mmCIF file of C-alpha atoms in Angstrom:
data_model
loop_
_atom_site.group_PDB
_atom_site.id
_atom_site.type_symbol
_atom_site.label_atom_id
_atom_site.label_comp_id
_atom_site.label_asym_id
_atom_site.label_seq_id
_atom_site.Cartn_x
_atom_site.Cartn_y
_atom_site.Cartn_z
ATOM 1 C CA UNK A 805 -12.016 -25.374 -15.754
ATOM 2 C CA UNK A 806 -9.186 -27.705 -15.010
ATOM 3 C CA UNK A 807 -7.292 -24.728 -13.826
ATOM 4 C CA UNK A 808 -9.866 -23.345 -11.503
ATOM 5 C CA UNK A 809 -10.518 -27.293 -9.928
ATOM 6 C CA UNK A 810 -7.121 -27.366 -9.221
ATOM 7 C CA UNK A 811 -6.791 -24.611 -7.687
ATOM 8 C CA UNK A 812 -9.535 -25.277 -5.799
ATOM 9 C CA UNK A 813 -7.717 -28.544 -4.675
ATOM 10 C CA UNK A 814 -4.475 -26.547 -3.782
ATOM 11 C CA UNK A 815 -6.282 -24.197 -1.454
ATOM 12 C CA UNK A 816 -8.266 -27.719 0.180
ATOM 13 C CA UNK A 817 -4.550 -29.370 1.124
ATOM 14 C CA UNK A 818 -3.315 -26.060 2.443
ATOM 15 C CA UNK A 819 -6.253 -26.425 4.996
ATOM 16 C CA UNK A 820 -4.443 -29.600 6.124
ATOM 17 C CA UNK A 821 -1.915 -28.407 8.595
ATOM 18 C CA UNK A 822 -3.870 -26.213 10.434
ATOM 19 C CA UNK A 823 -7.055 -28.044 10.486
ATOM 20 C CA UNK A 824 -5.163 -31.008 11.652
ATOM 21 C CA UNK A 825 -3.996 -29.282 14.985
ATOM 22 C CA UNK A 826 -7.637 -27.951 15.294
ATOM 23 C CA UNK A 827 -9.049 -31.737 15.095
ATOM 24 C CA UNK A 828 -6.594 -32.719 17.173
ATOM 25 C CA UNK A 829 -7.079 -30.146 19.538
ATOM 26 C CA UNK A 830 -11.216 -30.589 19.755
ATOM 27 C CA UNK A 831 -10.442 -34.242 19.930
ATOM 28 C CA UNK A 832 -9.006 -33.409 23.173
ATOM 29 C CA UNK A 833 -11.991 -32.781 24.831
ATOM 30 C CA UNK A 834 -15.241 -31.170 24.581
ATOM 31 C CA UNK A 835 -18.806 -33.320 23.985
ATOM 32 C CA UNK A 836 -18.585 -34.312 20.665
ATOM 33 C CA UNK A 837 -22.662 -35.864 20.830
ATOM 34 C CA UNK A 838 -23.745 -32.908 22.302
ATOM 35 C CA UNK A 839 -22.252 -31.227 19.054
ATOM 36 C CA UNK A 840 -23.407 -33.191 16.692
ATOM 37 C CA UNK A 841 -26.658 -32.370 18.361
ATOM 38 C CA UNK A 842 -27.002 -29.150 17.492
ATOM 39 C CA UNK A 843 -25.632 -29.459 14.282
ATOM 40 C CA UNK A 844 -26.578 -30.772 11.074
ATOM 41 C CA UNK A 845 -24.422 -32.946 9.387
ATOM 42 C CA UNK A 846 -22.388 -31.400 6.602
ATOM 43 C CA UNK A 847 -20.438 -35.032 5.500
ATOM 44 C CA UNK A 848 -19.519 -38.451 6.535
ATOM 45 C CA UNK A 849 -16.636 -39.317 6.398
ATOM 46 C CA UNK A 850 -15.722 -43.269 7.573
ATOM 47 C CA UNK A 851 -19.038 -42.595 9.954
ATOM 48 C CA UNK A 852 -17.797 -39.298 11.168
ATOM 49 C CA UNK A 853 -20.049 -36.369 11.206
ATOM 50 C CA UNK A 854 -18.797 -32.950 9.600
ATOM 51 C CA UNK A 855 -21.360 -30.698 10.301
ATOM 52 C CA UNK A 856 -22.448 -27.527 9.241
ATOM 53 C CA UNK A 857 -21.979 -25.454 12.986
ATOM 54 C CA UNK A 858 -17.670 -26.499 11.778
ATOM 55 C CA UNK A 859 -18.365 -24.868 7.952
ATOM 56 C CA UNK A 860 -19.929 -21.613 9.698
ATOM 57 C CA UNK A 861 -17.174 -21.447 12.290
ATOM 58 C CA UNK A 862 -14.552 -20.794 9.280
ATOM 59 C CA UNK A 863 -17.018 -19.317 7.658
ATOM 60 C CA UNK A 864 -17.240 -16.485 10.265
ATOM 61 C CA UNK A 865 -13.108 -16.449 10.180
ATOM 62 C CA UNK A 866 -13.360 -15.401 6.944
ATOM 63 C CA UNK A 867 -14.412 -11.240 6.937
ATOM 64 C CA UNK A 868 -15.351 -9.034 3.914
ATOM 65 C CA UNK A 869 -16.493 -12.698 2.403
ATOM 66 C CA UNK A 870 -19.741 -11.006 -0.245
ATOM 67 C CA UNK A 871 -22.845 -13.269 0.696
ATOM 68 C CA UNK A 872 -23.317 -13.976 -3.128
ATOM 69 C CA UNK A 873 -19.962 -15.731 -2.281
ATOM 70 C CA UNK A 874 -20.701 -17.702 0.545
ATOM 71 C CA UNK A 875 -22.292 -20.762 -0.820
ATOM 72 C CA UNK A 876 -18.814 -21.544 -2.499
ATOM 73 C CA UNK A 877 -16.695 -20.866 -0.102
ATOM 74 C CA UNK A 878 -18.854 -22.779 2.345
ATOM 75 C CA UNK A 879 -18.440 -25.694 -0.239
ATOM 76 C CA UNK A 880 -14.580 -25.469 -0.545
ATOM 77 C CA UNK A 881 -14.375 -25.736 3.653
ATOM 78 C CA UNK A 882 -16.557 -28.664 3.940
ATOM 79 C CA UNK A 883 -14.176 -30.312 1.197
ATOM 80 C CA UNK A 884 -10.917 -29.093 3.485
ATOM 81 C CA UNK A 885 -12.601 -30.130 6.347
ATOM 82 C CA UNK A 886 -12.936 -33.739 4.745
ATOM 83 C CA UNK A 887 -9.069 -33.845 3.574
ATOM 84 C CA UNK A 888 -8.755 -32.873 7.404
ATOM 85 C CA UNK A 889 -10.502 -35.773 8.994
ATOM 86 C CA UNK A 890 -8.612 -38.341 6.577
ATOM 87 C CA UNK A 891 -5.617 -36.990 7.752
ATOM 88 C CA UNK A 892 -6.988 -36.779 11.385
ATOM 89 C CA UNK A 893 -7.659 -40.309 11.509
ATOM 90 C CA UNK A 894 -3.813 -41.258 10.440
ATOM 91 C CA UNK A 895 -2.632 -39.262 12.609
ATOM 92 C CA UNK A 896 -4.639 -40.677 15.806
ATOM 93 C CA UNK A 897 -3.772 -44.296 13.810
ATOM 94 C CA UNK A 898 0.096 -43.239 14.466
ATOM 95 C CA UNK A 899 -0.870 -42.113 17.920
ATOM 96 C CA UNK A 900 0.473 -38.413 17.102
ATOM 97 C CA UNK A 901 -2.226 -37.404 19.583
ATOM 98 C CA UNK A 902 0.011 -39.083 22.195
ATOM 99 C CA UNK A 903 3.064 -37.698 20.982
ATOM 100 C CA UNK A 904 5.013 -35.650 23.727
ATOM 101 C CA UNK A 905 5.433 -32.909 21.360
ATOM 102 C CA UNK A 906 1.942 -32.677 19.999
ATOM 103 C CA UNK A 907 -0.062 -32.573 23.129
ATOM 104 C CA UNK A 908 2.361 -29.404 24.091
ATOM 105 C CA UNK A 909 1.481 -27.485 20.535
ATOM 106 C CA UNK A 910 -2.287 -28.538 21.497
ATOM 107 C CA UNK A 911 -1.725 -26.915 24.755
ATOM 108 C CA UNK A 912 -0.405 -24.152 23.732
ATOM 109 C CA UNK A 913 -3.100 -23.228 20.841
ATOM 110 C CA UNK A 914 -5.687 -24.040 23.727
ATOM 111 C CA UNK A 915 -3.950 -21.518 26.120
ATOM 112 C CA UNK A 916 -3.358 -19.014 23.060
ATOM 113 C CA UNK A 917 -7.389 -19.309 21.994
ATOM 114 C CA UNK A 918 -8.879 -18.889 25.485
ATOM 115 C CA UNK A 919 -6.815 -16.047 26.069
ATOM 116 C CA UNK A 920 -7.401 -14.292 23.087
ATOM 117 C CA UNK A 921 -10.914 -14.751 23.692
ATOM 118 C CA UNK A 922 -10.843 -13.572 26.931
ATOM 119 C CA UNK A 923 -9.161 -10.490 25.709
ATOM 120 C CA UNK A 924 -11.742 -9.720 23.155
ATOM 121 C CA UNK A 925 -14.693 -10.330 25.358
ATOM 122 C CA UNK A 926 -13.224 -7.651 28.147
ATOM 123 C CA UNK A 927 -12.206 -5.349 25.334
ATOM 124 C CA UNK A 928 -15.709 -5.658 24.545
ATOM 125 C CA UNK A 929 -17.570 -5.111 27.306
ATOM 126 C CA UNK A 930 -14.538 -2.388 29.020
ATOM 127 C CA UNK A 931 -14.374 0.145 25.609
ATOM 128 C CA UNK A 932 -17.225 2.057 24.826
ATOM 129 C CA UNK A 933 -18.203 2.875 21.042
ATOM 130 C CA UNK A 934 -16.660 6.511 20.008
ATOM 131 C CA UNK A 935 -19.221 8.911 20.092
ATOM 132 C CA UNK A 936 -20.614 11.258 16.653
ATOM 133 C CA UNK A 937 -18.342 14.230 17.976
ATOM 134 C CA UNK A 938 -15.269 12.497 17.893
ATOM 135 C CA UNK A 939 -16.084 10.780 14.642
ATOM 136 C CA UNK A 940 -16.762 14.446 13.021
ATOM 137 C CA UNK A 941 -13.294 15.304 14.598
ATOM 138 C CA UNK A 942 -11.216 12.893 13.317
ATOM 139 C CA UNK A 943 -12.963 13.847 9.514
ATOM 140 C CA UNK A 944 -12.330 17.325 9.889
ATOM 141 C CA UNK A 945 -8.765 16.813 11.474
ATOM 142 C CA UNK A 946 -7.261 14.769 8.043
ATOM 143 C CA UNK A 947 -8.704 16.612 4.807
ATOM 144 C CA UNK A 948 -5.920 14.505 3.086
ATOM 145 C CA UNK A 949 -7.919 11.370 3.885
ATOM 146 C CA UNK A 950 -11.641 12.509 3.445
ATOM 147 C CA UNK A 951 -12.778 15.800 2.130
ATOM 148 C CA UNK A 952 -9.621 16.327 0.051
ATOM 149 C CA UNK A 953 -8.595 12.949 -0.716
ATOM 150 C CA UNK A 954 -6.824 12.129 -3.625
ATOM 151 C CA UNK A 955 -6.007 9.017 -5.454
ATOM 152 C CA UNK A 956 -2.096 9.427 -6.568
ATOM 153 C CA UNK A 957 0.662 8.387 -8.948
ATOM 154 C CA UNK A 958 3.688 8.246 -6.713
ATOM 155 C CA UNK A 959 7.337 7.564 -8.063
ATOM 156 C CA UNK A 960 9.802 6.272 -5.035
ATOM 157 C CA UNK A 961 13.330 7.216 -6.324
ATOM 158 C CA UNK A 962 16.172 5.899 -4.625
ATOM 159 C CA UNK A 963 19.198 7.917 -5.973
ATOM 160 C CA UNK A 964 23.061 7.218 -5.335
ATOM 161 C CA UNK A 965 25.780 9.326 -4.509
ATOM 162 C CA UNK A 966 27.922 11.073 -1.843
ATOM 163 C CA UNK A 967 25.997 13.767 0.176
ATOM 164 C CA UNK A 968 27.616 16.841 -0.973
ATOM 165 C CA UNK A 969 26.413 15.544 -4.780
ATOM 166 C CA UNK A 970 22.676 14.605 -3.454
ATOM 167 C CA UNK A 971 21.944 17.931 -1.319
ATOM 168 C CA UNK A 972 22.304 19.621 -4.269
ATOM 169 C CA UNK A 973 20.345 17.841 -6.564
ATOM 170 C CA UNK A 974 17.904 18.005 -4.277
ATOM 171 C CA UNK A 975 18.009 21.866 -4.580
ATOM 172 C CA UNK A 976 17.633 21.424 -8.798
ATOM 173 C CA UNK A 977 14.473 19.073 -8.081
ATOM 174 C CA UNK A 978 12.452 20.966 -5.385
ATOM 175 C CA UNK A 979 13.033 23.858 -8.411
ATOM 176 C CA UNK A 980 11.820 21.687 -11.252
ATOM 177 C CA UNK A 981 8.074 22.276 -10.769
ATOM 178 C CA UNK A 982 6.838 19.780 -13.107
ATOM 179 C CA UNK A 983 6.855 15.597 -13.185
ATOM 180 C CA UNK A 984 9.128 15.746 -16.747
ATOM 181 C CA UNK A 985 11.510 18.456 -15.252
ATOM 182 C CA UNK A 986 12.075 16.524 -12.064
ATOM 183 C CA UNK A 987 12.831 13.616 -14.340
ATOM 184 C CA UNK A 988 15.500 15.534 -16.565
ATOM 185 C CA UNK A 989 16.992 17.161 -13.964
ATOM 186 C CA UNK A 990 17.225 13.868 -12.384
ATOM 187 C CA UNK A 991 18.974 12.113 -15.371
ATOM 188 C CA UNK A 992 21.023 15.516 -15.822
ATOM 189 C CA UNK A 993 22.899 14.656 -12.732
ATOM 190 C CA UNK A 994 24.332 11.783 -14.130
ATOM 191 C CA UNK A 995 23.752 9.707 -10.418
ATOM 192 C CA UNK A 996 22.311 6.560 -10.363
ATOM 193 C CA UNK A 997 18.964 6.167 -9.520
ATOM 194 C CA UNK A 998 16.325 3.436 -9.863
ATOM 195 C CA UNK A 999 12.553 3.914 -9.754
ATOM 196 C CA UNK A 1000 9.384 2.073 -8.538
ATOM 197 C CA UNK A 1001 5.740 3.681 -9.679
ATOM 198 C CA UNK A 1002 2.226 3.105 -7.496
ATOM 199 C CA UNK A 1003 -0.695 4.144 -8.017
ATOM 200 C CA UNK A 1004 -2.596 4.295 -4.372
ATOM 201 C CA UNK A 1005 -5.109 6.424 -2.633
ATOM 202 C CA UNK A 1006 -4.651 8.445 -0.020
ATOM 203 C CA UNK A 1007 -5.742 5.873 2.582
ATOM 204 C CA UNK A 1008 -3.186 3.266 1.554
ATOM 205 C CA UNK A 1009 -0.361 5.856 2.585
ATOM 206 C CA UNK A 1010 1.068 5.944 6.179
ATOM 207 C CA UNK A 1011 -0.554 8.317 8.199
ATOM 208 C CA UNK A 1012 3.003 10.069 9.023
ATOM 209 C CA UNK A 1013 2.994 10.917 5.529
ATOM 210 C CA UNK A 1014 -0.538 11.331 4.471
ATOM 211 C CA UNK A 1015 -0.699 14.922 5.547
ATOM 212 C CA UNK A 1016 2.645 15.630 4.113
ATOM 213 C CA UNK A 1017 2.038 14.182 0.782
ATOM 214 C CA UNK A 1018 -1.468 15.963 0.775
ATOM 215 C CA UNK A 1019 0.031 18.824 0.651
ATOM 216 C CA UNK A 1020 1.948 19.014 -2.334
ATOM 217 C CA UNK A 1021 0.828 19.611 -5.955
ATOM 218 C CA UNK A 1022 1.900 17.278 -8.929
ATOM 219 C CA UNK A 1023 5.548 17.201 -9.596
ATOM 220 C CA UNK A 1024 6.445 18.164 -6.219
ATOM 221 C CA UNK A 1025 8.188 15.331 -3.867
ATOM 222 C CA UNK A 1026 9.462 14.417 -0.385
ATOM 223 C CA UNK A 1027 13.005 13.779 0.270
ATOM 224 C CA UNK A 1028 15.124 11.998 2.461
ATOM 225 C CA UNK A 1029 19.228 12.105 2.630
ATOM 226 C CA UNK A 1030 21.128 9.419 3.695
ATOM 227 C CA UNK A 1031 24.307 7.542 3.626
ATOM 228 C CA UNK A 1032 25.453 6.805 0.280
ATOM 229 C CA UNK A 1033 22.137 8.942 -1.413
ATOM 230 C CA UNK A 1034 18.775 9.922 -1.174
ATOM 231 C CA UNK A 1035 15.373 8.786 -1.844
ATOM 232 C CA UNK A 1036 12.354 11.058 -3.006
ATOM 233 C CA UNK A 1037 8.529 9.938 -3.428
ATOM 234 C CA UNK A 1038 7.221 11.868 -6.103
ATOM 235 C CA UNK A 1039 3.448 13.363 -7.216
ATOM 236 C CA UNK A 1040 3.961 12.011 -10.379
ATOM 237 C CA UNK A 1041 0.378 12.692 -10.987
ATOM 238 C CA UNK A 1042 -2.948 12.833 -8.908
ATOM 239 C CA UNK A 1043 -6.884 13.325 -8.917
ATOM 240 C CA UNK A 1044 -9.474 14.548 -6.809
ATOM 241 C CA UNK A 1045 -11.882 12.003 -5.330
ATOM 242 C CA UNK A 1046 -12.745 12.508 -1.884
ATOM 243 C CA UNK A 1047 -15.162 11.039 0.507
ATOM 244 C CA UNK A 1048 -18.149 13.044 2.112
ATOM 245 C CA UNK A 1049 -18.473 12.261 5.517
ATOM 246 C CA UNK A 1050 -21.598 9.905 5.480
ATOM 247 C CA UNK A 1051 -19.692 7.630 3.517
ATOM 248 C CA UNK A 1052 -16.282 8.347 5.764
ATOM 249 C CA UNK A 1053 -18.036 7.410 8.812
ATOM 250 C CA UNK A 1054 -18.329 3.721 9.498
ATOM 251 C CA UNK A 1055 -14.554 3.505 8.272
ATOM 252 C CA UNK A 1056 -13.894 6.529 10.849
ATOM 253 C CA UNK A 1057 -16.106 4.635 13.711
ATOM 254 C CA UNK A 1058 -14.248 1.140 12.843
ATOM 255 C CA UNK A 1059 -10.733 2.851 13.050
ATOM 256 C CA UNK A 1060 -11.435 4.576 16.265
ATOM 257 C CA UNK A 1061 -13.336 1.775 17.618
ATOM 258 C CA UNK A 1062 -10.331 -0.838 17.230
ATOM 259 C CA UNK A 1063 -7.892 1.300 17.913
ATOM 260 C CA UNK A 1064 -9.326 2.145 21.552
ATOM 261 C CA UNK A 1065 -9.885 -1.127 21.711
ATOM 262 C CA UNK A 1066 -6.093 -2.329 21.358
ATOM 263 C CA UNK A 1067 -5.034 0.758 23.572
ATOM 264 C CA UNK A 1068 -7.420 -0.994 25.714
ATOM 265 C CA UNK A 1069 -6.049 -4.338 25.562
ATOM 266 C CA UNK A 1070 -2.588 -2.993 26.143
ATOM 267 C CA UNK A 1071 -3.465 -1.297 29.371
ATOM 268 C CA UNK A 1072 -5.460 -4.354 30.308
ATOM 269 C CA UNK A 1073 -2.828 -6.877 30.185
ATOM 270 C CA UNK A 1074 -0.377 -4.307 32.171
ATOM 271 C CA UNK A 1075 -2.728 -3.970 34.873
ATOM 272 C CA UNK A 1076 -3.230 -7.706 35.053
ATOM 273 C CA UNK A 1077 0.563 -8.103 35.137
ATOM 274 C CA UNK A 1078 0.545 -5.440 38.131
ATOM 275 C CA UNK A 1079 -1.578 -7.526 39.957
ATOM 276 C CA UNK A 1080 0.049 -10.939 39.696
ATOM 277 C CA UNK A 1081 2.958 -12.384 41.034
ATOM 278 C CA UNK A 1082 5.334 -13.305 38.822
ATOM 279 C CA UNK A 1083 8.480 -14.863 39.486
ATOM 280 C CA UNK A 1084 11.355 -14.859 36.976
ATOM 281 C CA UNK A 1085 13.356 -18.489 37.565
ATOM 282 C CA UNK A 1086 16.785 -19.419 36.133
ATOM 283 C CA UNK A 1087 18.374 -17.637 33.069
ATOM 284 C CA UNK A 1088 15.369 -15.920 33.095
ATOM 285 C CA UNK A 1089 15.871 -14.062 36.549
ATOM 286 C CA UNK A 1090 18.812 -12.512 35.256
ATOM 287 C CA UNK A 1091 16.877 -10.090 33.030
ATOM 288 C CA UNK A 1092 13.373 -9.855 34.006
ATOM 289 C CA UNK A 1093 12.459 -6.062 32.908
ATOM 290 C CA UNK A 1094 13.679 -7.564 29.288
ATOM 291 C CA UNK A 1095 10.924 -10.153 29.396
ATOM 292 C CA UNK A 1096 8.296 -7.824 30.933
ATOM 293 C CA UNK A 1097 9.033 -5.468 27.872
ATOM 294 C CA UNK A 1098 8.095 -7.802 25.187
ATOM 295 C CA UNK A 1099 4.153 -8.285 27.188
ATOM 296 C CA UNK A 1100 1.965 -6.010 24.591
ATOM 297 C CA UNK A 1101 2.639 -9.515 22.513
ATOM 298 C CA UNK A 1102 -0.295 -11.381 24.296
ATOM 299 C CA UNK A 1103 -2.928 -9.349 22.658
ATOM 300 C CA UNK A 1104 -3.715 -8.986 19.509
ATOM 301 C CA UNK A 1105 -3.416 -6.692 17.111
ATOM 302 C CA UNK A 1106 -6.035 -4.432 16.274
ATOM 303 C CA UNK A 1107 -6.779 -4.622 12.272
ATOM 304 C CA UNK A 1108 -7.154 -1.136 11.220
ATOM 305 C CA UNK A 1109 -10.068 -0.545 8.134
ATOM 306 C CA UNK A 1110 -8.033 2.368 7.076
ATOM 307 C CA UNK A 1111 -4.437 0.963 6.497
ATOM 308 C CA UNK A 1112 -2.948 4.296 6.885
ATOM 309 C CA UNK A 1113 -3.603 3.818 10.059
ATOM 310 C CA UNK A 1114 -1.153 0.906 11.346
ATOM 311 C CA UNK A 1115 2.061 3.849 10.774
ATOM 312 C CA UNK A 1116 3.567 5.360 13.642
ATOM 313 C CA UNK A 1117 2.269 9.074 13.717
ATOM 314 C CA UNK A 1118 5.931 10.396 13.403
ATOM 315 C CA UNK A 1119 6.744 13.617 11.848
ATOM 316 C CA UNK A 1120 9.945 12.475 10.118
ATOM 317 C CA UNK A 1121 10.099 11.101 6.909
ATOM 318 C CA UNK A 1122 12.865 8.157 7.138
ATOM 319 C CA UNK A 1123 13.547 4.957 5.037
ATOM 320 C CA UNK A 1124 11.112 3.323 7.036
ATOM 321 C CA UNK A 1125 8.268 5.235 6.378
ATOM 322 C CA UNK A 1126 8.992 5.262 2.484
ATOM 323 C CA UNK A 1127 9.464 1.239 3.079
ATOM 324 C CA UNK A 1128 5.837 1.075 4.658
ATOM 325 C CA UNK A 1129 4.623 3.657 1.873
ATOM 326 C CA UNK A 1130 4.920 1.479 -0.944
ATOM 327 C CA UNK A 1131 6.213 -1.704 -0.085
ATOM 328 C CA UNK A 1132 3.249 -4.442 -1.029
ATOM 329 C CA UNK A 1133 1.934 -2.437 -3.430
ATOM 330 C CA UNK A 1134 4.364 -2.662 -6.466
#
């Protein structure tokens, strides 16, 4: 119990910095009667309302959140929101609010919130939901994901040694045909080698590879040569468990539906730059094109349900793509 209070108490003072800037930033402006209005008060703290419109505002920042859950975490926000408004109140005591530097982060989280939201609401309104044919498409275009999906033991092997050595133990693996073979052929060599193990689904695999990996059979791998050795990702083991396509769907209509939406967003923010004028001033004239480059940056990313789904569709297996593979999953 002690454990789980202060962990409890952890989370509540990591609220702090961000909910400070928040505070500070709503102190800013806006009717705060006219809030406290419509709300019911959550806490008091030194005569200030917390109400319960601020719990469900984090509340609805907080996604996949089960409702048995809710009640709890509703509980832990009201008690970061108090640590919040103590520290609020020392801060306008030390006049931080007046600070130079201050009002120019609460400025800039002001610009960066209303254009976020403005981005969301057109992305809204401008992309249209994708319709039942393209949802059947995109099941029966990646069997590896759905109807044939598989839940695998993979073993990433990253393998020392000069090419000439590597390209041809690569030629004794892809003949091993089993998981133990590839491993004693592999110590055989006598390279160096070191080995992580995962044990994913199919969805939790890039989508460059998905198809690729899909396709082989246990104790088969992929391979990738490069300076000073190789890696290979092998089917250690794997078993069947795929999805039918009622219960594929929403994840297929979610996936399409953000993804059109940030392709969306991306044109969007183009076309507005298009139509402005925008004057490069200084250093900054010097290079404009380089500046222009970096403006997919203003809107945000889409956040795919399938997490496959973030990897660039590339055909080539590279370090990379075996980073992405199984990186955050060990």
């Amino acid at each position: 119990m002690h454990n789980k209070q202060r962990k409890f108490a952890v989370a509540r003072v990591a609220l702090v910095p961000a909910l400070v800037a928040a505070a500070l930033l709503a102190g800013c402006g806006g009717d705060k009667e006219g809030e406290k209005g419509a709300s019911q008060a959550a806490a008091k703290v030194n005569g200030e309302e917390l109400t319960v419109h601020q719990i469900n505002l984090m509340l609805e920042r907080q996604p996949g959140l089960r409702p048995e859950m809710a009640d709890a975490a509703g509980r832990q926000i009201l008690e970061g929101l108090i640590d919040q408004q103590l520290a609020v109140e020392k801060a306008v005591e030390d006049k931080l609010d007046r600070d130079p530097k201050i009002v120019q982060l609460l400025d800039a989280q002001r610009r960066a919130t209303l254009a976020q939201a403005y981005i969301q609401k057109a992305a809204a309104a401008g992309v249209p939901t994708p319709s039942a044919d393209e949802v059947r498409k995109y099941f029966d275009s990646k069997p590896a994901l759905f109807s044939e999906r598989r839940v695998y033991m993979l073993q990433e092997f990253t393998i020392a040694g000069e090419a000439e050595a590597t390209k041809a133990l690569q030629a004794k693996l892809e003949a091993a045909g089993s998981p133990q073979a590839f491993v004693e052929t592999l110590k055989d060599s006598g390279l160096k080698f070191v080995v992580n193990q995962v044990t994913q689904p199919a969805e939790n695999i890039p989508l460059n590879l998905v198809d690729r990996i899909g396709a082989l059979k246990d104790g088969q791998a992929l391979y990738q040569q490069g300076e000073g050795g190789m890696k290979a990702i092998l089917v250690a083991a794997s078993r069947s468990q795929p999805l039918t396509f009622e219960q594929a769907k929403p994840l297929i209509e979610r996936f399409l539906g953000e993804t059109r939406r940030n392709e969306w967003m991306q044109k969007h923010i183009k076309d507005m730059r298009a139509a402005a004028k925008i004057e490069y001033v200084g250093k900054f004239a010097e290079k404009p094109a380089a500046a222009a480059s970096g403006a997919s940056a203003a809107a945000p990313a889409a956040t795919s349900v399938i997490p496959a789904a973030s990897a660039a569709a590339s055909a080539g297996l590279d370090a990379d793509s075996l980073s992405k593979g199984l990186s955050g999953l060990k």
